[in-house]
PDB file of C-alpha atoms in Angstrom:
ATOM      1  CA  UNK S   1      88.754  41.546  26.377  1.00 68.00           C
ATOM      2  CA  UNK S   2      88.484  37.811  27.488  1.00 77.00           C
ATOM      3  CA  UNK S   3      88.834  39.422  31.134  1.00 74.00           C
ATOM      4  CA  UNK S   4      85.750  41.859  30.890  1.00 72.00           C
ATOM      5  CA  UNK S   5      83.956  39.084  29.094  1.00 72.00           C
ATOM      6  CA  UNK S   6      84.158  36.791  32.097  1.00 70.00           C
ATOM      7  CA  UNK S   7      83.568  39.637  34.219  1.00 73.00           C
ATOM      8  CA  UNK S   8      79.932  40.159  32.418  1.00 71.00           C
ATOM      9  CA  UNK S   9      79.433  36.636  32.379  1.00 69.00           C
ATOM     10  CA  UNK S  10      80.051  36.192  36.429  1.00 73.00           C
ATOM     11  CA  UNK S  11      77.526  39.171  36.701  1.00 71.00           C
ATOM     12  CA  UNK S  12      74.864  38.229  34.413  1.00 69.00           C
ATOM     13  CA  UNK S  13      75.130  34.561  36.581  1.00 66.00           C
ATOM     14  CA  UNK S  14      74.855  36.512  39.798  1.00 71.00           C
ATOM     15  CA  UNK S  15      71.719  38.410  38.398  1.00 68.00           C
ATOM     16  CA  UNK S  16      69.970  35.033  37.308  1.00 64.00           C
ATOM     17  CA  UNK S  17      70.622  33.729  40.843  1.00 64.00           C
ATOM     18  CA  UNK S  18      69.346  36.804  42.821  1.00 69.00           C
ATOM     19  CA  UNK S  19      66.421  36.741  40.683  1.00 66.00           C
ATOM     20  CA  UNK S  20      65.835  33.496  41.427  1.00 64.00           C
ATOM     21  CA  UNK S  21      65.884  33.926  44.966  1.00 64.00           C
ATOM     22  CA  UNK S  22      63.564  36.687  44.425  1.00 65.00           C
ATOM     23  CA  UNK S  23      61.377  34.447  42.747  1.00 63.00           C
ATOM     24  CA  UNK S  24      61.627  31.664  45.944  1.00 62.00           C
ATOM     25  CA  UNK S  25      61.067  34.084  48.265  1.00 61.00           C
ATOM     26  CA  UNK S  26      58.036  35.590  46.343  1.00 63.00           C
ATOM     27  CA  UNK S  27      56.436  31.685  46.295  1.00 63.00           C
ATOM     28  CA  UNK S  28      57.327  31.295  49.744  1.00 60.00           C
ATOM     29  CA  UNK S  29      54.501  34.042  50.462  1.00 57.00           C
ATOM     30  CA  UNK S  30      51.822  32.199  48.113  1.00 66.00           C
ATOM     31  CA  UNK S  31      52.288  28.968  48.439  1.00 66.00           C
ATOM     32  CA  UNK S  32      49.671  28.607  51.410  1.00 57.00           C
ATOM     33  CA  UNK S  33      47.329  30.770  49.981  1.00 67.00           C
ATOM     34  CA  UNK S  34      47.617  28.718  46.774  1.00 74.00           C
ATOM     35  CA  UNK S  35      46.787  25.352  48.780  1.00 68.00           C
ATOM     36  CA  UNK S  36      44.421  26.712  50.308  1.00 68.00           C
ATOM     37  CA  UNK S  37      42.427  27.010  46.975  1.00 75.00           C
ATOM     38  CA  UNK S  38      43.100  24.044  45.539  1.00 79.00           C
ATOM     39  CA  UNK S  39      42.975  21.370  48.497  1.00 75.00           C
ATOM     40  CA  UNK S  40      38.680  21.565  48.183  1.00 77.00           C
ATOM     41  CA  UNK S  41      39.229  21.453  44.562  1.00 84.00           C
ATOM     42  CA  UNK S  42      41.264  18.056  44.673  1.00 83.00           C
ATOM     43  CA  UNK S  43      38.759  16.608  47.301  1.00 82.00           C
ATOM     44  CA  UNK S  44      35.635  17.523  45.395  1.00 85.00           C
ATOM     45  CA  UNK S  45      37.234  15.718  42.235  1.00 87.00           C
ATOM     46  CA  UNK S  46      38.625  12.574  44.286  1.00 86.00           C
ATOM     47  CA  UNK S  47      35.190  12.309  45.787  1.00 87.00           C
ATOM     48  CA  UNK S  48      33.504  12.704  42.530  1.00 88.00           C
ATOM     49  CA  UNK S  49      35.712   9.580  40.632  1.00 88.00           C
ATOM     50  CA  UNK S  50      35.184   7.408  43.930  1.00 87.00           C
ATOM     51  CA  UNK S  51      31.235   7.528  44.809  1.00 87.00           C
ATOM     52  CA  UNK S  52      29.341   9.133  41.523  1.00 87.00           C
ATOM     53  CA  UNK S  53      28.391   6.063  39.754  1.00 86.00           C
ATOM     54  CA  UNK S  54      26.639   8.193  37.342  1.00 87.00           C
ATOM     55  CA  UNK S  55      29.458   9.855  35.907  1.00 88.00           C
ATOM     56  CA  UNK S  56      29.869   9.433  32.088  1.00 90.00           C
ATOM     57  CA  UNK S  57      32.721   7.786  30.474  1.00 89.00           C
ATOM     58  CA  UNK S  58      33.602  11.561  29.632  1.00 89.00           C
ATOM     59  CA  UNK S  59      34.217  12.751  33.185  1.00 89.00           C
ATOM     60  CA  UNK S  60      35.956   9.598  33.913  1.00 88.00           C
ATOM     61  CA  UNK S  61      38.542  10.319  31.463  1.00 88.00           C
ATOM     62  CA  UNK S  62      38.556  13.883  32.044  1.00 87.00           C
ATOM     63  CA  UNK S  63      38.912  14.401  36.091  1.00 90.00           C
ATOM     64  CA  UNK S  64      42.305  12.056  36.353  1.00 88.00           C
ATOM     65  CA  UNK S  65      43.387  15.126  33.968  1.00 86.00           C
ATOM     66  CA  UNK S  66      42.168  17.200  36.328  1.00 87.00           C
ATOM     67  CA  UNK S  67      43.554  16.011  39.471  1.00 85.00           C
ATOM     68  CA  UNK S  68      47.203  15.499  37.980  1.00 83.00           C
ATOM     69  CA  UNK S  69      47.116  19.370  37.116  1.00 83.00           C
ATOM     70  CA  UNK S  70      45.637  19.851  40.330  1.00 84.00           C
ATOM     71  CA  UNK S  71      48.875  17.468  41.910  1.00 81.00           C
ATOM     72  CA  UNK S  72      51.274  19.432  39.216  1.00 78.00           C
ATOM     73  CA  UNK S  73      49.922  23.139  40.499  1.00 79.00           C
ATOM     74  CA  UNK S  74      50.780  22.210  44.699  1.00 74.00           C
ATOM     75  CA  UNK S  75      54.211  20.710  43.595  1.00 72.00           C
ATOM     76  CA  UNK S  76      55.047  23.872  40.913  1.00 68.00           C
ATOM     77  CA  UNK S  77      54.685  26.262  44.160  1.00 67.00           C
ATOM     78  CA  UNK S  78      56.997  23.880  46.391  1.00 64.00           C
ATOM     79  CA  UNK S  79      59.419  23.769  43.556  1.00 61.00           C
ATOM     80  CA  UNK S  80      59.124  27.843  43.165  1.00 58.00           C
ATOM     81  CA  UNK S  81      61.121  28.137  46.492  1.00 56.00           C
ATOM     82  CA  UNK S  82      63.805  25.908  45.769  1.00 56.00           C
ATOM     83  CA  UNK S  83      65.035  27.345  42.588  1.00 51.00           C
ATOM     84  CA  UNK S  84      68.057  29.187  44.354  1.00 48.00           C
ATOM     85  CA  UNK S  85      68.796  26.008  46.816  1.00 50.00           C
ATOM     86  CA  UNK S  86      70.673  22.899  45.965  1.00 51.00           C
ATOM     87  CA  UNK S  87      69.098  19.941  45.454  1.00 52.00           C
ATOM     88  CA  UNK S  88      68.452  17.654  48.262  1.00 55.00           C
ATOM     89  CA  UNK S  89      70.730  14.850  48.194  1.00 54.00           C
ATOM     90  CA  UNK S  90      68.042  12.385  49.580  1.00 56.00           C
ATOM     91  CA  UNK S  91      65.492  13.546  46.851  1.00 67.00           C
ATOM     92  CA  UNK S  92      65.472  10.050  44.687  1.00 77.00           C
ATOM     93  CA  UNK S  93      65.409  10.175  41.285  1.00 84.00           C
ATOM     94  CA  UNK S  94      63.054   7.693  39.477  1.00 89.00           C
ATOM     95  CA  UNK S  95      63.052   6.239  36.144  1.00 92.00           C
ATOM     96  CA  UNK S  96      60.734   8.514  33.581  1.00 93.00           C
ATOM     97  CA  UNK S  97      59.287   7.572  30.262  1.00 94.00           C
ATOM     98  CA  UNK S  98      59.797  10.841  28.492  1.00 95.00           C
ATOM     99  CA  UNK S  99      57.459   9.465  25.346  1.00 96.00           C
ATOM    100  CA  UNK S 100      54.576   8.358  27.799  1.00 95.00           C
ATOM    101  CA  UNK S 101      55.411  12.154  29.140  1.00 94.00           C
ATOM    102  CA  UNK S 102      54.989  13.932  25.965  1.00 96.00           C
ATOM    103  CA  UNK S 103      51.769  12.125  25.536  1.00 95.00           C
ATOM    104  CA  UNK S 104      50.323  12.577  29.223  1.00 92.00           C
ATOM    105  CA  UNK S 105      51.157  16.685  28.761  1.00 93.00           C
ATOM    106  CA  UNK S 106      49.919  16.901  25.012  1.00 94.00           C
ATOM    107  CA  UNK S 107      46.286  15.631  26.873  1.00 90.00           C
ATOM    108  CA  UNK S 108      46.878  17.707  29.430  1.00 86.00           C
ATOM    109  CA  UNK S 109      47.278  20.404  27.831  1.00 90.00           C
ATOM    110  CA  UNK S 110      44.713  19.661  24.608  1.00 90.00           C
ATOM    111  CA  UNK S 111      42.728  23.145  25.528  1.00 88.00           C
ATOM    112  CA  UNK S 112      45.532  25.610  24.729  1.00 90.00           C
ATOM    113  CA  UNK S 113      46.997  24.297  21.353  1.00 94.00           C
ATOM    114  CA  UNK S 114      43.098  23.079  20.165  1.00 92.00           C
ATOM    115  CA  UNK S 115      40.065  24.039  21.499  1.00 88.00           C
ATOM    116  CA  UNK S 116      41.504  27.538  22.014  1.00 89.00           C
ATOM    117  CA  UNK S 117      43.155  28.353  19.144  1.00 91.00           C
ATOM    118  CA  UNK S 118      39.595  26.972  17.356  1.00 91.00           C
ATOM    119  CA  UNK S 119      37.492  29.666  18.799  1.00 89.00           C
ATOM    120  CA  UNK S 120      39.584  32.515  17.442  1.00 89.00           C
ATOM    121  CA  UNK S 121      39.741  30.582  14.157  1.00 93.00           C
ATOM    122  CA  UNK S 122      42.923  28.948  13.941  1.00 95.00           C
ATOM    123  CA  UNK S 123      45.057  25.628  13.522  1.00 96.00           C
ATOM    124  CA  UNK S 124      47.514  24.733  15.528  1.00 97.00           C
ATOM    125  CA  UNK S 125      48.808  20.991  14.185  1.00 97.00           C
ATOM    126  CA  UNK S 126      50.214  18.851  16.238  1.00 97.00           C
ATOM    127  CA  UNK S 127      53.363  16.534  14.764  1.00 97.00           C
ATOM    128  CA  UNK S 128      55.134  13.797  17.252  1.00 96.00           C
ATOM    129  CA  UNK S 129      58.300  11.987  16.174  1.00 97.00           C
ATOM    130  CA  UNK S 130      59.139   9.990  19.365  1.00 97.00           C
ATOM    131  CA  UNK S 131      62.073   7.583  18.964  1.00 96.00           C
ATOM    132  CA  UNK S 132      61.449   3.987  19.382  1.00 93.00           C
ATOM    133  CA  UNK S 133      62.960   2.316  22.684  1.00 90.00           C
ATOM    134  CA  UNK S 134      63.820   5.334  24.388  1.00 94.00           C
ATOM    135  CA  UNK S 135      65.774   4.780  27.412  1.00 93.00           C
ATOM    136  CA  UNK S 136      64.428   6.164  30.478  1.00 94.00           C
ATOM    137  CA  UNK S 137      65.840   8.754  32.390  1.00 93.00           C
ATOM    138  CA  UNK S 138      66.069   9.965  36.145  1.00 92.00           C
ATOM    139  CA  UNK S 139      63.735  12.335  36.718  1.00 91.00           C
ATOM    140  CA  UNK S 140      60.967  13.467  38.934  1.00 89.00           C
ATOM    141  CA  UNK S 141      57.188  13.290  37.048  1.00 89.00           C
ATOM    142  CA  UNK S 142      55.810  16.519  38.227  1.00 84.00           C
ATOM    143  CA  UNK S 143      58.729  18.379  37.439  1.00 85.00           C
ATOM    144  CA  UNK S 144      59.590  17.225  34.309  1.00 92.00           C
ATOM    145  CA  UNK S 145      56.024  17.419  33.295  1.00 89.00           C
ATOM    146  CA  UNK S 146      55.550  21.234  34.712  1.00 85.00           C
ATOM    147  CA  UNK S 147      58.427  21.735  32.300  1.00 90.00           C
ATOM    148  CA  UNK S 148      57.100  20.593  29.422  1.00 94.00           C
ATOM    149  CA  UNK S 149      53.644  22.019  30.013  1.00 90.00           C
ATOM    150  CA  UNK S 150      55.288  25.573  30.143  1.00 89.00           C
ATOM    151  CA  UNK S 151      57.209  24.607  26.695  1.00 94.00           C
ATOM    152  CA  UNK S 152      54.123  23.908  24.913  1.00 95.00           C
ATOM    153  CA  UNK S 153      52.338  26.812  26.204  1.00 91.00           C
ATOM    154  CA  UNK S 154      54.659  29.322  25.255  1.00 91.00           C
ATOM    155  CA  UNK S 155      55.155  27.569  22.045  1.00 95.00           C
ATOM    156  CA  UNK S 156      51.280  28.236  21.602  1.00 94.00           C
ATOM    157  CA  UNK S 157      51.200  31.831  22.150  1.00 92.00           C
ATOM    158  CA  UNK S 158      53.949  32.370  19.553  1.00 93.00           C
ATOM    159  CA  UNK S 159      51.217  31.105  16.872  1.00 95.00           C
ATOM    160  CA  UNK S 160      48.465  33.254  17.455  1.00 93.00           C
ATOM    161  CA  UNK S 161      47.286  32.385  13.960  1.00 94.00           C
ATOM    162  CA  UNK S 162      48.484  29.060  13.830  1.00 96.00           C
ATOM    163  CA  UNK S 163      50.948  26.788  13.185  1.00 97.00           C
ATOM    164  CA  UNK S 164      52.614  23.408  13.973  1.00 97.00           C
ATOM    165  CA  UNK S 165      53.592  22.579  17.201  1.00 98.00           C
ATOM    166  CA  UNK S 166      55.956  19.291  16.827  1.00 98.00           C
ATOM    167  CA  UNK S 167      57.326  17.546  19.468  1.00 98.00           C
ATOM    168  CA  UNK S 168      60.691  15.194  18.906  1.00 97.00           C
ATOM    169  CA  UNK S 169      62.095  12.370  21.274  1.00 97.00           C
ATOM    170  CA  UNK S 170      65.716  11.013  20.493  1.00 95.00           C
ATOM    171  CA  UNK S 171      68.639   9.438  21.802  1.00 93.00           C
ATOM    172  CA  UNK S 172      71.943  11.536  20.837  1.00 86.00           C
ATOM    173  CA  UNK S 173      74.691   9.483  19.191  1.00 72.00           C
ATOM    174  CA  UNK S 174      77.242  11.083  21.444  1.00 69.00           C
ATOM    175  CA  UNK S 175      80.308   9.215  23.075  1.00 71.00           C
ATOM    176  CA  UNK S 176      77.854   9.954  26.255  1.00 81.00           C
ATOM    177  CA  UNK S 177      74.206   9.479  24.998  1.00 86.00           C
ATOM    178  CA  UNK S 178      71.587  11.439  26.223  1.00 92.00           C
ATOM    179  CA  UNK S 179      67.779  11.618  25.567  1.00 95.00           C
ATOM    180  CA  UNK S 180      66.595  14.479  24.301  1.00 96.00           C
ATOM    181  CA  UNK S 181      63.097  16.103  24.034  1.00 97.00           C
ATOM    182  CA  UNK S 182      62.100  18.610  21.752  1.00 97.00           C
ATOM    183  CA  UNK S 183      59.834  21.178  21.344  1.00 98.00           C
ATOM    184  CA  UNK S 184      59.566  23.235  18.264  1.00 98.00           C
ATOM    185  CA  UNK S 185      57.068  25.918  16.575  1.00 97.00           C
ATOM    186  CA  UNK S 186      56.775  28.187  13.645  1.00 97.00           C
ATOM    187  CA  UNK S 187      56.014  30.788  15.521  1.00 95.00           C
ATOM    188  CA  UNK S 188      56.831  34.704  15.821  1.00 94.00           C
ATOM    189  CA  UNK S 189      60.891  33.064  16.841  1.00 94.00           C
ATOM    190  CA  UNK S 190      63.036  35.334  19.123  1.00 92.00           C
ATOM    191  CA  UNK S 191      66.254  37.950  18.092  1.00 91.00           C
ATOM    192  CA  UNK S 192      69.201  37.693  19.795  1.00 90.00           C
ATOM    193  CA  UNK S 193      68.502  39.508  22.409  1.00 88.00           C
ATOM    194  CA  UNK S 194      65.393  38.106  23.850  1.00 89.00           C
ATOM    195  CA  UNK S 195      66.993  34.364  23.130  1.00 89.00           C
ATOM    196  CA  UNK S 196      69.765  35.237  25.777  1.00 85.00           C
ATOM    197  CA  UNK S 197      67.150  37.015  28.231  1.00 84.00           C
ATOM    198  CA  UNK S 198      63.951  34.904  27.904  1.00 84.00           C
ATOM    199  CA  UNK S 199      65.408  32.277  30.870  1.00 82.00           C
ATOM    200  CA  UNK S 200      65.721  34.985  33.468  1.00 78.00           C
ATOM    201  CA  UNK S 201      62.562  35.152  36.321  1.00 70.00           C
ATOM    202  CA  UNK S 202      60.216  38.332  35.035  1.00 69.00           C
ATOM    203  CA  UNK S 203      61.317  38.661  31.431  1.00 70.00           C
ATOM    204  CA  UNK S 204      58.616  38.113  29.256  1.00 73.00           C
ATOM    205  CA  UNK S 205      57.235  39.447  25.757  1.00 69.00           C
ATOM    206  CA  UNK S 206      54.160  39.204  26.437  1.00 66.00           C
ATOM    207  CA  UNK S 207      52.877  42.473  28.149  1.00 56.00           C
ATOM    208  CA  UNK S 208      50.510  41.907  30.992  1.00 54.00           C
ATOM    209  CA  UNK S 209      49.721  38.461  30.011  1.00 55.00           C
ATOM    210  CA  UNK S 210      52.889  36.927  30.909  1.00 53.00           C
ATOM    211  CA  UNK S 211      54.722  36.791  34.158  1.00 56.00           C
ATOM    212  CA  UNK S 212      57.670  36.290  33.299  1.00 59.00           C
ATOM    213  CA  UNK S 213      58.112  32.876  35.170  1.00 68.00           C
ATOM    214  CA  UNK S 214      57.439  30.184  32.451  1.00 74.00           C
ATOM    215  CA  UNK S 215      60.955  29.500  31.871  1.00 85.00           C
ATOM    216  CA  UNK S 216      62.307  30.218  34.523  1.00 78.00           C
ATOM    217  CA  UNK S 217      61.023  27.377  36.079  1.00 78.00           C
ATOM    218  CA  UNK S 218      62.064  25.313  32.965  1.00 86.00           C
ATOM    219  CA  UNK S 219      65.429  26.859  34.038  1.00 84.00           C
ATOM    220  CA  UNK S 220      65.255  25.897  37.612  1.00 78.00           C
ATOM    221  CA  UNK S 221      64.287  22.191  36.549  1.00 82.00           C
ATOM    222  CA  UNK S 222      67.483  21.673  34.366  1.00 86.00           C
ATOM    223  CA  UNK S 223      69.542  22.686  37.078  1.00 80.00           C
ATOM    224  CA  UNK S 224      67.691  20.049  39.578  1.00 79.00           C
ATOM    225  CA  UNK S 225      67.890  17.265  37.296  1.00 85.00           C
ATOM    226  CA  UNK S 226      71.622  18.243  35.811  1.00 83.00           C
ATOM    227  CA  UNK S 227      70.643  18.004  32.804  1.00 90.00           C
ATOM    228  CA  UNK S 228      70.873  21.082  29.291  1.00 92.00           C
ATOM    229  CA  UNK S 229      69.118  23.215  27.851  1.00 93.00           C
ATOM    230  CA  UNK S 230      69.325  24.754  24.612  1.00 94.00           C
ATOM    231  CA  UNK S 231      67.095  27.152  22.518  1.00 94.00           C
ATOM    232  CA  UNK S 232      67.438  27.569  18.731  1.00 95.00           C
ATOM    233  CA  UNK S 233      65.499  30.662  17.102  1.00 94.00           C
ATOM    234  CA  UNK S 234      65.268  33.462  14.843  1.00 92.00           C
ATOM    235  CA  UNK S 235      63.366  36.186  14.094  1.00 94.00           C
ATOM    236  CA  UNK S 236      59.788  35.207  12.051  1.00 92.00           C
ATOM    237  CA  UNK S 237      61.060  31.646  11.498  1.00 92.00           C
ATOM    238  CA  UNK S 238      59.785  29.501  15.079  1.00 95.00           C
ATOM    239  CA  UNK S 239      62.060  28.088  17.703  1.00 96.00           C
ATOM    240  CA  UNK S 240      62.957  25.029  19.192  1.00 97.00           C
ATOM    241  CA  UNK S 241      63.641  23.981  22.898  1.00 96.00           C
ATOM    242  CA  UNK S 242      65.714  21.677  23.628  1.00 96.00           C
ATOM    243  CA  UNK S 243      66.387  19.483  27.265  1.00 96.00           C
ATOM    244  CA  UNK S 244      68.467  16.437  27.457  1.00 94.00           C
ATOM    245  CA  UNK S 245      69.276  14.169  29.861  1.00 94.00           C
ATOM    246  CA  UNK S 246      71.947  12.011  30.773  1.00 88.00           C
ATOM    247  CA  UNK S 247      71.466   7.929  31.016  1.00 84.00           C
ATOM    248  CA  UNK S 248      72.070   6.315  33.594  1.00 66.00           C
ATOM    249  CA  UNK S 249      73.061   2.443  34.095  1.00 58.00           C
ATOM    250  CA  UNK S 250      70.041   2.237  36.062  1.00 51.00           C
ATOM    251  CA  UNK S 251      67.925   3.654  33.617  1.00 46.00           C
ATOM    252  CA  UNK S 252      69.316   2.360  30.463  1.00 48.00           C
TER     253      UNK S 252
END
C-alpha cells in the first residue's frame, strides 16, 4: 500500500509539472502580444503624472495604482514561462515588508472586494491583524504581490453575497521562525477534493469565468521563493491560505 501510494504521489507530481510546462509554453506565445497592449498604456499614464499639472489630487493617487498593476501584468507573463524552470541563481532576493504588502494589494485591489461587491448589493468587510515588527523576508515585490492579488481575488468570488475577507501577518514561534501571511474568507470553502486539485494549472470552479491559472501561479511563486503553502477549508465554512517564509540573517 505505502508502495502504490508513492507511486500516485510521483505521478500526480509529474502531472503538476507537465502542466506547468504547458502553462510556460502557452505564455511564451502571449507574452508579446500582451506587451504590446500595455506598453502605450504605461506611457500614456507616465506621461499623464509627469506633464498634466491639472490633474486632481484623485488621479494623482490613483495612476501610481495604475502603473504598478500595469508593472505587475508585464512581470506576471515573464513569470508564466518560468514556472517549470529553476530559479536563476543570480536572481537577488531583496528584503520585503509583507505588512506594507498587504496594504499596497488591499488598494490595489479596493474594486473587487468594494466597489464591486456594492453594485450587486453586498458587503464584503475587510479585517487586518498584521503583527507588530515583522521581520522582513527575501522576496521579489511583483511576485509576491501577484500572489497575493490572486489570493484576495479568489477569496472574493467565494462571497458572492458577502462576507469578511481578513488578512493575518505573524511570525511562527517555531525552532525556525517564519513569517507568515494569511488570507482567509467565509466563503462557499472547498471539499476534499477540490482542496487537493485547486493548485494544478486549468482547474477551476468557476465555469467560464475562471482560467484555471490563479493559483497556479501562487503555486509557481512558492516554489521560486522556497517558501509553503498551505490551504485550510471545508465545505460552506470559508478557507484560509496560508504562505510562509523563512528569515533570513539578512532580513531579520
Amino acid at each position: 500500500r505505502t508502495a502504490y501510494e508513492d507511486l500516485r504521489l510521483s505521478q500526480r507530481t509529474m502531472l503538476q509539472q507537465e502542466r506547468l510546462s504547458a502553462l510556460g509554453q502557452m505564455a511564451s506565445g502571449i507574452a508579446h502580444d500582451i506587451n504590446n497592449a500595455i506598453s502605450p498604456v504605461a506611457l500614456y499614464v507616465e506621461s499623464l503624472l509627469q506633464k498634466d499639472s491639472e490633474l486632481s489630487p484623485r488621479a494623482r493617487q490613483y495612476l501610481p495604482v495604475v502603473l504598478r498593476a500595469i508593472d505587475d501584468v508585464a512581470a506576471t507573463v515573464a513569470r508564466m514561462r518560468e514556472f517549470y524552470r529553476p530559479r536563476d541563481a543570480q536572481i537577488t532576493l531583496l528584503p520585503v515588508q509583507l505588512n506594507d504588502m498587504v496594504e499596497q494589494v488591499l488598494e490595489l485591489t479596493r474594486a473587487r472586494w468594494s466597489d464591486m461587491p456594492q453594485q450587486r448589493g453586498a458587503v464584503i468587510e475587510i479585517v487586518r491583524e498584521l503583527a507588530a515588527d515583522l521581520p522582513q523576508v527575501p522576496g521579489i515585490e511583483g511576485e509576491l504581490r501577484e500572489a497575493l492579488t490572486n489570493l484576495i481575488f479568489n477569496a472574493v468570488d467565494a462571497m458572492p453575497e458577502g462576507g469578511t475577507l481578513s488578512l493575518r501577518t505573524r511570525l511562527s514561534s517555531e525552532a525556525e521562525p517564519r513569517v507568515c501571511v494569511e488570507v482567509t474568507d467565509t466563503g462557499i470553502g472547498m471539499d476534499e477534493e477540490t482542496r487537493r486539485r485547486c493548485l494544478e494549472p486549468f482547474f477551476t470552479t468557476k465555469g467560464e469565468r475562471g482560467t484555471g491559472l490563479g493559483l497556479a501561479m501562487v503555486y509557481g511563486m512558492v516554489q521560486c521563493h522556497s517558501a509553503a503553502l498551505e490551504i485550510d477549508s471545508k465545505p460552506g465554512r470559508g478557507t484560509t491560505l496560508r504562505l510562509s517564509f523563512a528569515v533570513t540573517s539578512a532580513t531579520a
